[in-house]
């Protein structure tokens, strides 16, 4: 199908590309894997027609940081915070993760990836800190390939213990085996624990290895109590902060560290919902906006958070407004501008594509980019009548509105249903894996 022409016709098209524009009614023409035209009344002889009347047509959402392997552990830690003996760092990473076999990482990933697709996310950065053995890596990549998503596989070793001395060889091996071709759905990054969780010299070596392999870097910094130990300034003095790096959370960083990220061209991933509820510190949305940097958004962990970007958009814009209104009510003047719905929808699409190193391929509906497109139903009772399409997506919709999902021109969800997914089989695998991990780790499911 991807070698053919496809016309998405008569939709409300949000290209989110200022040069292309947005339209109350227009078409999107796809040829092969790419968008070839966006505009009203396109002429497309012999194209397969996708009727998008009663739909908003927009770029797929981009999630820039999720520990996808945790899929079979979803909602397990909703009343826990990050730190402490009963916190998620201890529970998920030190208790449950060590029980994972390669097949558990595979199934966790499958569950997480299909749920992301179902929610209209077409690109995800899989922060895959479950590479206990070389077999775990093959298992996770198999799931990424099977999902059909555009994904950044961010290789992460289990950073809650000393890394296996073979890790560096495995990383080189994986880069050569799976990522020597650049023109594919999967790209490669290194998931670095960061210079507050591991010794500085090891962090430096990790980043140097990423540059040697031409891989982007994704790193947690300024996280909770550990953030006070952050050596970001020292990494900066060593010339290691560059534009190929995405900094996650940044909640307890100093202004000097925040400025250094901006000055060196870095990108940022905020998971404001988990940051607020789990004790990472205050999401630094305004501190970055003040410096002209718009963050990307990320789900982080389904152990605590829902799987979608609607939640992330509403979380971060609500927080930003609350902080400004709080200052206003305290009599402060010269306040910053409020984020708009357009700002935050771009954080969840275009800024995500930038942070994943994929802005040339996805993030807007621009002719020449890959056809990563979602269709959102506007004829459902939760959203009609649509009066402001961008406001409707950001504030009114949820995953039930995600009718269709295309990645590189290929349909992966149509008419509200994932295609080519055996849900009965997936359900059986998920419960078997969950039961194995619980039994092996000695952890019991919560009482209700
Ligand atoms: Zn994370």
CSV table of C-alpha atoms and ligand atoms in Angstrom, one decimal:
chain,number,residue,atom,x,y,z
A,1,UNK,CA,0.0,0.0,0.0
A,2,UNK,CA,2.8,2.4,0.8
A,3,UNK,CA,3.9,2.7,-2.9
A,4,UNK,CA,0.5,4.1,-3.8
A,5,UNK,CA,-1.2,7.4,-3.6
A,6,UNK,CA,-3.7,8.1,-0.8
A,7,UNK,CA,-5.9,11.2,-0.4
A,8,UNK,CA,-7.2,12.2,3.0
A,9,UNK,CA,-10.1,14.3,1.9
A,10,UNK,CA,-12.3,17.0,3.4
A,11,UNK,CA,-10.8,17.1,6.9
A,12,UNK,CA,-10.2,20.0,9.2
A,13,UNK,CA,-6.4,20.0,8.6
A,14,UNK,CA,-4.0,21.3,11.3
A,15,UNK,CA,-0.6,21.1,9.5
A,16,UNK,CA,1.0,23.0,12.5
A,17,UNK,CA,3.4,24.3,9.8
A,18,UNK,CA,3.0,28.1,9.6
A,19,UNK,CA,4.0,28.1,5.9
A,20,UNK,CA,1.5,25.5,5.0
A,21,UNK,CA,-1.3,26.8,7.3
A,22,UNK,CA,-4.3,25.3,8.9
A,23,UNK,CA,-7.6,24.7,7.1
A,24,UNK,CA,-11.2,24.2,8.2
A,25,UNK,CA,-11.6,22.0,5.1
A,26,UNK,CA,-8.7,20.6,3.1
A,27,UNK,CA,-7.0,17.4,1.8
A,28,UNK,CA,-3.7,15.7,2.5
A,29,UNK,CA,-2.1,13.8,-0.4
A,30,UNK,CA,0.3,11.0,0.5
A,31,UNK,CA,2.6,9.4,-2.1
A,32,UNK,CA,4.4,6.3,-0.9
A,33,UNK,CA,5.6,7.1,2.6
A,34,UNK,CA,5.6,10.9,2.3
A,35,UNK,CA,3.2,13.8,2.3
A,36,UNK,CA,3.2,15.4,-1.2
A,37,UNK,CA,0.6,18.1,-0.9
A,38,UNK,CA,-1.7,19.8,1.7
A,39,UNK,CA,-4.5,22.1,0.7
A,40,UNK,CA,-8.1,22.5,-0.4
A,41,UNK,CA,-9.5,20.5,-3.4
A,42,UNK,CA,-6.4,18.5,-4.3
A,43,UNK,CA,-6.5,16.7,-7.6
A,44,UNK,CA,-5.4,13.1,-7.0
A,45,UNK,CA,-6.2,10.7,-9.8
A,46,UNK,CA,-6.2,7.0,-8.9
A,47,UNK,CA,-5.6,7.8,-5.2
A,48,UNK,CA,-7.2,5.7,-2.5
A,49,UNK,CA,-9.6,8.0,-0.8
A,50,UNK,CA,-9.8,8.3,3.0
A,51,UNK,CA,-12.9,10.3,4.0
A,52,UNK,CA,-11.9,12.8,6.8
A,53,UNK,CA,-15.2,14.7,7.0
A,54,UNK,CA,-16.0,15.0,10.7
A,55,UNK,CA,-12.3,14.6,11.5
A,56,UNK,CA,-9.4,16.7,12.5
A,57,UNK,CA,-6.3,15.8,10.6
A,58,UNK,CA,-3.0,16.6,12.2
A,59,UNK,CA,0.6,15.3,12.8
A,60,UNK,CA,0.9,12.3,15.1
A,61,UNK,CA,1.9,13.1,18.7
A,62,UNK,CA,5.6,12.6,19.7
A,63,UNK,CA,6.6,11.3,23.1
A,64,UNK,CA,10.2,12.0,23.9
A,65,UNK,CA,10.8,9.8,26.9
A,66,UNK,CA,9.0,6.7,28.1
A,67,UNK,CA,10.4,3.6,29.8
A,68,UNK,CA,8.3,1.4,27.5
A,69,UNK,CA,9.4,-1.9,29.0
A,70,UNK,CA,7.3,-1.0,32.1
A,71,UNK,CA,4.2,-1.7,30.1
A,72,UNK,CA,3.2,-4.8,32.1
A,73,UNK,CA,3.7,-2.8,35.3
A,74,UNK,CA,1.2,-0.1,34.4
A,75,UNK,CA,-0.6,1.7,37.3
A,76,UNK,CA,1.2,-0.4,39.8
A,77,UNK,CA,2.8,2.6,41.7
A,78,UNK,CA,0.1,5.3,41.4
A,79,UNK,CA,0.2,6.2,45.1
A,80,UNK,CA,4.0,6.1,45.5
A,81,UNK,CA,6.5,8.9,45.0
A,82,UNK,CA,9.9,8.6,43.4
A,83,UNK,CA,12.2,8.3,46.4
A,84,UNK,CA,12.3,6.5,49.7
A,85,UNK,CA,12.2,2.8,50.6
A,86,UNK,CA,8.7,2.3,49.1
A,87,UNK,CA,9.3,4.7,46.2
A,88,UNK,CA,9.2,3.8,42.5
A,89,UNK,CA,12.9,3.9,42.1
A,90,UNK,CA,13.2,1.1,44.7
A,91,UNK,CA,10.0,-0.7,43.7
A,92,UNK,CA,10.3,-0.6,39.9
A,93,UNK,CA,14.0,-0.5,39.3
A,94,UNK,CA,15.5,-2.4,42.2
A,95,UNK,CA,12.7,-4.9,42.9
A,96,UNK,CA,10.8,-5.7,39.7
A,97,UNK,CA,13.2,-4.9,36.8
A,98,UNK,CA,15.8,-7.4,38.0
A,99,UNK,CA,13.1,-10.1,37.5
A,100,UNK,CA,12.6,-9.3,33.9
A,101,UNK,CA,13.5,-11.9,31.3
A,102,UNK,CA,14.0,-10.9,27.7
A,103,UNK,CA,10.5,-11.9,26.9
A,104,UNK,CA,9.1,-9.7,29.7
A,105,UNK,CA,10.9,-6.7,28.2
A,106,UNK,CA,9.4,-7.7,24.8
A,107,UNK,CA,5.9,-8.0,26.1
A,108,UNK,CA,6.2,-4.9,28.2
A,109,UNK,CA,7.3,-3.0,25.1
A,110,UNK,CA,4.5,-4.5,22.9
A,111,UNK,CA,1.8,-3.5,25.4
A,112,UNK,CA,3.3,0.0,25.7
A,113,UNK,CA,3.8,0.6,22.0
A,114,UNK,CA,0.3,-0.5,21.0
A,115,UNK,CA,-1.2,1.7,23.7
A,116,UNK,CA,0.8,4.6,22.5
A,117,UNK,CA,-0.3,4.1,18.9
A,118,UNK,CA,-3.9,3.7,20.0
A,119,UNK,CA,-3.5,7.1,21.7
A,120,UNK,CA,-2.4,8.8,18.5
A,121,UNK,CA,1.4,8.8,19.2
A,122,UNK,CA,3.3,8.0,16.0
A,123,UNK,CA,6.8,8.6,17.3
A,124,UNK,CA,8.2,7.6,20.7
A,125,UNK,CA,11.6,7.6,22.3
A,126,UNK,CA,11.9,4.3,24.2
A,127,UNK,CA,14.1,5.1,27.2
A,128,UNK,CA,15.0,1.4,27.4
A,129,UNK,CA,17.0,1.0,30.7
A,130,UNK,CA,16.4,-2.7,30.8
A,131,UNK,CA,19.4,-4.0,28.8
A,132,UNK,CA,20.4,-6.6,31.4
A,133,UNK,CA,21.7,-8.9,28.7
A,134,UNK,CA,22.3,-8.7,25.0
A,135,UNK,CA,19.1,-10.9,24.6
A,136,UNK,CA,17.0,-8.2,26.3
A,137,UNK,CA,18.1,-5.7,23.6
A,138,UNK,CA,17.1,-8.0,20.7
A,139,UNK,CA,13.7,-8.6,22.4
A,140,UNK,CA,12.9,-4.9,22.9
A,141,UNK,CA,14.0,-4.1,19.3
A,142,UNK,CA,11.8,-6.9,18.0
A,143,UNK,CA,8.8,-5.3,19.7
A,144,UNK,CA,9.7,-1.9,18.3
A,145,UNK,CA,9.9,-3.4,14.8
A,146,UNK,CA,6.6,-5.3,15.1
A,147,UNK,CA,4.8,-2.2,16.3
A,148,UNK,CA,5.3,-0.2,13.1
A,149,UNK,CA,5.9,3.0,15.0
A,150,UNK,CA,8.6,5.5,14.3
A,151,UNK,CA,10.8,5.1,17.3
A,152,UNK,CA,14.1,6.1,18.8
A,153,UNK,CA,15.6,3.2,20.6
A,154,UNK,CA,17.5,4.8,23.5
A,155,UNK,CA,19.8,2.1,24.8
A,156,UNK,CA,20.0,2.2,28.6
A,157,UNK,CA,21.8,-0.3,30.9
A,158,UNK,CA,20.3,-1.1,34.3
A,159,UNK,CA,21.8,2.0,36.1
A,160,UNK,CA,20.7,0.9,39.6
A,161,UNK,CA,23.7,-1.4,39.7
A,162,UNK,CA,27.2,-1.5,38.4
A,163,UNK,CA,27.0,-2.1,34.6
A,164,UNK,CA,28.1,-5.3,33.1
A,165,UNK,CA,31.7,-4.7,31.7
A,166,UNK,CA,30.5,-6.0,28.3
A,167,UNK,CA,27.9,-3.2,28.0
A,168,UNK,CA,30.1,-1.0,25.7
A,169,UNK,CA,30.7,-4.0,23.4
A,170,UNK,CA,27.0,-4.6,23.3
A,171,UNK,CA,26.2,-1.0,22.5
A,172,UNK,CA,28.6,-1.0,19.6
A,173,UNK,CA,27.3,-4.3,18.4
A,174,UNK,CA,23.6,-3.1,18.5
A,175,UNK,CA,24.5,0.1,16.7
A,176,UNK,CA,26.1,-1.9,13.9
A,177,UNK,CA,23.5,-4.6,13.7
A,178,UNK,CA,20.3,-2.5,13.7
A,179,UNK,CA,21.1,1.1,13.0
A,180,UNK,CA,23.7,1.3,10.2
A,181,UNK,CA,20.9,2.4,7.8
A,182,UNK,CA,19.6,5.9,8.5
A,183,UNK,CA,16.5,5.8,6.4
A,184,UNK,CA,14.3,3.6,8.6
A,185,UNK,CA,11.6,3.9,11.2
A,186,UNK,CA,14.0,3.1,14.0
A,187,UNK,CA,16.9,5.4,15.0
A,188,UNK,CA,19.4,5.0,17.8
A,189,UNK,CA,20.2,7.0,20.9
A,190,UNK,CA,22.0,6.4,24.2
A,191,UNK,CA,19.9,6.7,27.3
A,192,UNK,CA,22.4,8.0,29.8
A,193,UNK,CA,21.6,7.9,33.6
A,194,UNK,CA,23.3,11.2,33.9
A,195,UNK,CA,26.0,12.8,36.0
A,196,UNK,CA,24.0,12.8,39.2
A,197,UNK,CA,23.3,9.0,39.2
A,198,UNK,CA,26.7,7.6,38.1
A,199,UNK,CA,30.3,8.8,38.6
A,200,UNK,CA,31.3,11.8,36.5
A,201,UNK,CA,34.0,9.9,34.6
A,202,UNK,CA,31.6,7.2,33.6
A,203,UNK,CA,29.0,9.7,32.5
A,204,UNK,CA,31.7,11.5,30.4
A,205,UNK,CA,32.7,8.2,28.8
A,206,UNK,CA,29.1,7.3,28.0
A,207,UNK,CA,28.5,10.6,26.2
A,208,UNK,CA,31.8,10.2,24.3
A,209,UNK,CA,30.7,6.8,23.2
A,210,UNK,CA,27.4,8.2,21.9
A,211,UNK,CA,29.2,10.8,19.8
A,212,UNK,CA,31.5,8.2,18.4
A,213,UNK,CA,28.5,6.2,17.3
A,214,UNK,CA,26.7,9.3,15.9
A,215,UNK,CA,23.8,8.6,18.4
A,216,UNK,CA,21.8,11.3,20.2
A,217,UNK,CA,21.9,11.4,24.0
A,218,UNK,CA,18.8,11.4,26.3
A,219,UNK,CA,19.6,12.1,29.9
A,220,UNK,CA,17.8,12.5,33.2
A,221,UNK,CA,19.1,15.6,35.1
A,222,UNK,CA,17.9,17.6,38.1
A,223,UNK,CA,15.7,14.8,39.5
A,224,UNK,CA,14.5,15.1,43.1
A,225,UNK,CA,17.2,14.8,45.8
A,226,UNK,CA,19.7,13.4,43.3
A,227,UNK,CA,19.5,16.6,41.3
A,228,UNK,CA,21.6,18.4,44.0
A,229,UNK,CA,24.5,16.1,43.0
A,230,UNK,CA,24.2,17.0,39.4
A,231,UNK,CA,27.5,17.7,37.7
A,232,UNK,CA,26.1,19.3,34.6
A,233,UNK,CA,28.4,22.4,34.9
A,234,UNK,CA,31.4,20.1,35.0
A,235,UNK,CA,30.1,18.2,31.9
A,236,UNK,CA,29.7,21.7,30.3
A,237,UNK,CA,33.3,22.7,31.2
A,238,UNK,CA,34.5,19.6,29.5
A,239,UNK,CA,32.7,20.7,26.3
A,240,UNK,CA,30.3,17.8,26.4
A,241,UNK,CA,27.0,19.7,26.3
A,242,UNK,CA,25.8,20.0,22.7
A,243,UNK,CA,22.7,20.2,20.6
A,244,UNK,CA,22.5,16.4,20.1
A,245,UNK,CA,21.3,16.0,23.7
A,246,UNK,CA,17.8,16.0,25.3
A,247,UNK,CA,17.6,16.8,29.0
A,248,UNK,CA,14.7,15.2,30.9
A,249,UNK,CA,12.9,16.7,33.9
A,250,UNK,CA,15.5,19.4,34.9
A,251,UNK,CA,13.3,20.1,37.9
A,252,UNK,CA,16.0,20.9,40.5
A,253,UNK,CA,18.6,22.4,38.2
A,254,UNK,CA,20.1,25.8,39.0
A,255,UNK,CA,19.5,28.8,36.7
A,256,UNK,CA,23.1,28.5,35.6
A,257,UNK,CA,22.5,24.9,34.5
A,258,UNK,CA,19.2,25.7,32.8
A,259,UNK,CA,21.0,28.5,30.9
A,260,UNK,CA,23.8,26.2,29.9
A,261,UNK,CA,21.3,23.8,28.3
A,262,UNK,CA,19.8,26.7,26.3
A,263,UNK,CA,23.1,28.2,25.3
A,264,UNK,CA,24.5,24.8,24.0
A,265,UNK,CA,21.4,24.2,21.9
A,266,UNK,CA,20.0,21.3,23.9
A,267,UNK,CA,16.4,20.1,23.8
A,268,UNK,CA,14.2,19.4,26.8
A,269,UNK,CA,11.6,16.8,27.7
A,270,UNK,CA,9.2,17.6,30.5
A,271,UNK,CA,6.9,14.9,32.1
A,272,UNK,CA,5.0,17.4,34.2
A,273,UNK,CA,2.4,15.0,35.4
A,274,UNK,CA,4.9,12.6,37.0
A,275,UNK,CA,7.2,15.4,38.0
A,276,UNK,CA,4.4,17.1,40.0
A,277,UNK,CA,2.9,14.0,41.6
A,278,UNK,CA,6.0,11.9,42.3
A,279,UNK,CA,8.3,14.5,43.9
A,280,UNK,CA,10.8,15.3,41.1
A,281,UNK,CA,10.6,19.0,41.9
A,282,UNK,CA,8.7,21.9,40.2
A,283,UNK,CA,8.5,21.4,36.4
A,284,UNK,CA,10.7,24.2,35.0
A,285,UNK,CA,8.4,25.1,32.2
A,286,UNK,CA,8.6,28.9,32.8
A,287,UNK,CA,12.3,28.9,33.3
A,288,UNK,CA,12.8,27.5,29.8
A,289,UNK,CA,10.1,29.6,28.2
A,290,UNK,CA,11.8,32.7,29.7
A,291,UNK,CA,14.9,31.7,27.8
A,292,UNK,CA,13.1,31.1,24.5
A,293,UNK,CA,13.2,27.3,24.7
A,294,UNK,CA,10.0,25.4,24.3
A,295,UNK,CA,10.1,21.9,25.8
A,296,UNK,CA,8.9,18.6,24.3
A,297,UNK,CA,6.6,16.5,26.4
A,298,UNK,CA,6.8,12.9,27.6
A,299,UNK,CA,4.7,10.2,29.4
A,300,UNK,CA,7.7,8.9,31.4
A,301,UNK,CA,6.3,5.9,33.2
A,302,UNK,CA,3.0,4.0,32.8
A,303,UNK,CA,3.6,2.7,36.4
A,304,UNK,CA,2.1,6.0,37.4
A,305,UNK,CA,0.9,7.9,34.4
A,306,UNK,CA,-1.7,7.4,31.6
A,307,UNK,CA,-0.4,6.6,28.1
A,308,UNK,CA,-1.4,9.7,26.2
A,309,UNK,CA,-0.3,13.2,25.2
A,310,UNK,CA,-3.6,14.8,25.9
A,311,UNK,CA,-2.8,14.4,29.6
A,312,UNK,CA,0.7,15.8,29.1
A,313,UNK,CA,-0.6,18.9,27.2
A,314,UNK,CA,-3.2,19.7,29.8
A,315,UNK,CA,-0.9,19.1,32.7
A,316,UNK,CA,1.9,21.4,31.6
A,317,UNK,CA,-0.3,24.3,30.3
A,318,UNK,CA,-2.4,24.2,33.5
A,319,UNK,CA,0.7,24.4,35.6
A,320,UNK,CA,2.1,27.3,33.6
A,321,UNK,CA,-1.1,29.3,34.0
A,322,UNK,CA,-1.4,28.5,37.7
A,323,UNK,CA,2.1,29.8,38.4
A,324,UNK,CA,1.4,33.1,36.5
A,325,UNK,CA,-2.0,33.6,38.2
A,326,UNK,CA,-0.4,32.9,41.6
A,327,UNK,CA,2.0,35.7,41.0
A,328,UNK,CA,-0.7,38.0,39.7
A,329,UNK,CA,-2.9,37.4,42.8
A,330,UNK,CA,0.2,38.2,44.9
A,331,UNK,CA,0.3,41.6,43.3
A,332,UNK,CA,3.3,40.9,41.1
A,333,UNK,CA,3.8,42.8,37.8
A,334,UNK,CA,5.6,42.2,34.5
A,335,UNK,CA,4.3,38.7,34.3
A,336,UNK,CA,5.2,36.2,31.5
A,337,UNK,CA,2.8,35.4,28.7
A,338,UNK,CA,0.4,32.5,29.1
A,339,UNK,CA,1.1,29.5,27.0
A,340,UNK,CA,-1.7,29.1,24.3
A,341,UNK,CA,-3.3,25.9,23.1
A,342,UNK,CA,-1.3,26.3,19.9
A,343,UNK,CA,1.9,26.5,21.9
A,344,UNK,CA,1.3,23.3,23.8
A,345,UNK,CA,0.0,21.3,20.8
A,346,UNK,CA,3.3,22.2,19.1
A,347,UNK,CA,5.2,21.0,22.2
A,348,UNK,CA,3.5,17.7,21.8
A,349,UNK,CA,4.3,17.4,18.1
A,350,UNK,CA,7.0,19.6,16.5
A,351,UNK,CA,9.1,20.1,19.6
A,352,UNK,CA,9.0,16.4,20.2
A,353,UNK,CA,10.2,15.8,16.7
A,354,UNK,CA,13.1,18.2,17.3
A,355,UNK,CA,14.0,16.6,20.6
A,356,UNK,CA,14.0,13.1,18.9
A,357,UNK,CA,16.3,14.4,16.1
A,358,UNK,CA,13.4,13.8,13.6
A,359,UNK,CA,12.1,17.3,12.7
A,360,UNK,CA,13.1,16.7,9.1
A,361,UNK,CA,10.8,13.7,9.0
A,362,UNK,CA,7.8,14.3,11.3
A,363,UNK,CA,6.1,16.8,13.7
A,364,UNK,CA,4.2,18.8,11.1
A,365,UNK,CA,2.1,18.1,8.0
A,366,UNK,CA,4.7,19.5,5.5
A,367,UNK,CA,5.1,18.3,1.9
A,368,UNK,CA,8.3,16.2,1.8
A,369,UNK,CA,8.0,14.9,5.4
A,370,UNK,CA,6.9,11.4,6.2
A,371,UNK,CA,3.2,10.8,6.4
A,372,UNK,CA,2.8,10.4,10.2
A,373,UNK,CA,-0.8,11.5,10.5
A,374,UNK,CA,-3.7,11.1,12.9
A,375,UNK,CA,-7.4,11.5,12.3
A,376,UNK,CA,-9.4,12.7,15.4
A,377,UNK,CA,-13.2,12.2,15.4
A,378,UNK,CA,-15.2,15.4,15.8
A,379,UNK,CA,-18.6,13.7,15.7
A,380,UNK,CA,-18.5,12.3,19.2
A,381,UNK,CA,-20.5,13.6,22.1
A,382,UNK,CA,-17.4,14.8,24.0
A,383,UNK,CA,-16.4,17.3,21.4
A,384,UNK,CA,-19.3,18.5,19.2
A,385,UNK,CA,-19.8,21.2,18.1
A,386,UNK,CA,-16.2,22.0,17.3
A,387,UNK,CA,-15.8,25.8,17.5
A,388,UNK,CA,-12.0,26.0,17.8
A,389,UNK,CA,-10.2,22.9,16.4
A,390,UNK,CA,-6.9,23.5,18.3
A,391,UNK,CA,-8.7,24.2,21.5
A,392,UNK,CA,-10.8,21.1,20.9
A,393,UNK,CA,-7.7,18.8,20.6
A,394,UNK,CA,-5.9,20.3,23.6
A,395,UNK,CA,-8.8,20.7,26.0
A,396,UNK,CA,-11.8,18.6,24.8
A,397,UNK,CA,-10.5,15.4,23.3
A,398,UNK,CA,-9.1,12.2,24.7
A,399,UNK,CA,-7.9,8.9,23.3
A,400,UNK,CA,-11.5,7.9,22.4
A,401,UNK,CA,-11.3,10.5,19.6
A,402,UNK,CA,-8.3,8.8,17.9
A,403,UNK,CA,-10.0,7.3,14.9
A,404,UNK,CA,-7.0,6.6,12.6
A,405,UNK,CA,-3.2,6.5,12.8
A,406,UNK,CA,-0.8,6.4,9.9
A,407,UNK,CA,3.0,6.0,10.2
A,408,UNK,CA,5.0,6.6,7.0
A,409,UNK,CA,1.8,6.4,5.1
A,410,UNK,CA,0.8,3.0,6.5
A,411,UNK,CA,-2.5,2.7,8.4
A,412,UNK,CA,-1.9,1.2,11.9
A,413,UNK,CA,-5.3,2.2,13.3
A,414,UNK,CA,-8.6,2.7,11.3
A,415,UNK,CA,-12.1,3.4,12.5
A,416,UNK,CA,-11.1,3.4,16.1
A,417,UNK,CA,-9.3,-0.1,16.0
A,418,UNK,CA,-5.7,-1.0,15.9
A,419,UNK,CA,-4.9,-3.1,12.8
A,420,UNK,CA,-3.1,-6.4,12.8
A,421,UNK,CA,-3.0,-6.7,16.6
A,422,UNK,CA,-4.3,-9.9,18.2
A,423,UNK,CA,-5.6,-8.4,21.4
A,424,UNK,CA,-6.5,-11.8,22.9
A,425,UNK,CA,-3.0,-13.0,22.4
A,426,UNK,CA,-1.5,-9.7,23.7
A,427,UNK,CA,-3.7,-9.9,26.8
A,428,UNK,CA,-2.6,-13.5,27.5
A,429,UNK,CA,1.1,-12.6,27.1
A,430,UNK,CA,0.7,-9.5,29.3
A,431,UNK,CA,-0.9,-11.4,32.2
A,432,UNK,CA,1.6,-14.3,32.0
A,433,UNK,CA,4.5,-12.0,32.0
A,434,UNK,CA,3.1,-9.8,34.8
A,435,UNK,CA,2.5,-13.0,36.9
A,436,UNK,CA,6.0,-14.2,36.3
A,437,UNK,CA,7.6,-10.9,37.2
A,438,UNK,CA,5.6,-10.6,40.4
A,439,UNK,CA,6.4,-14.2,41.5
A,440,UNK,CA,10.1,-13.9,40.7
A,441,UNK,CA,10.5,-10.6,42.5
A,442,UNK,CA,8.5,-11.6,45.5
A,443,UNK,CA,6.3,-8.6,45.1
A,444,UNK,CA,2.6,-8.8,45.7
A,445,UNK,CA,-0.1,-6.8,43.9
A,446,UNK,CA,-1.6,-4.0,46.1
A,447,UNK,CA,-4.7,-4.8,48.2
A,448,UNK,CA,-7.9,-3.1,47.1
B,1,LIG,ZN1,12.7,8.6,32.9
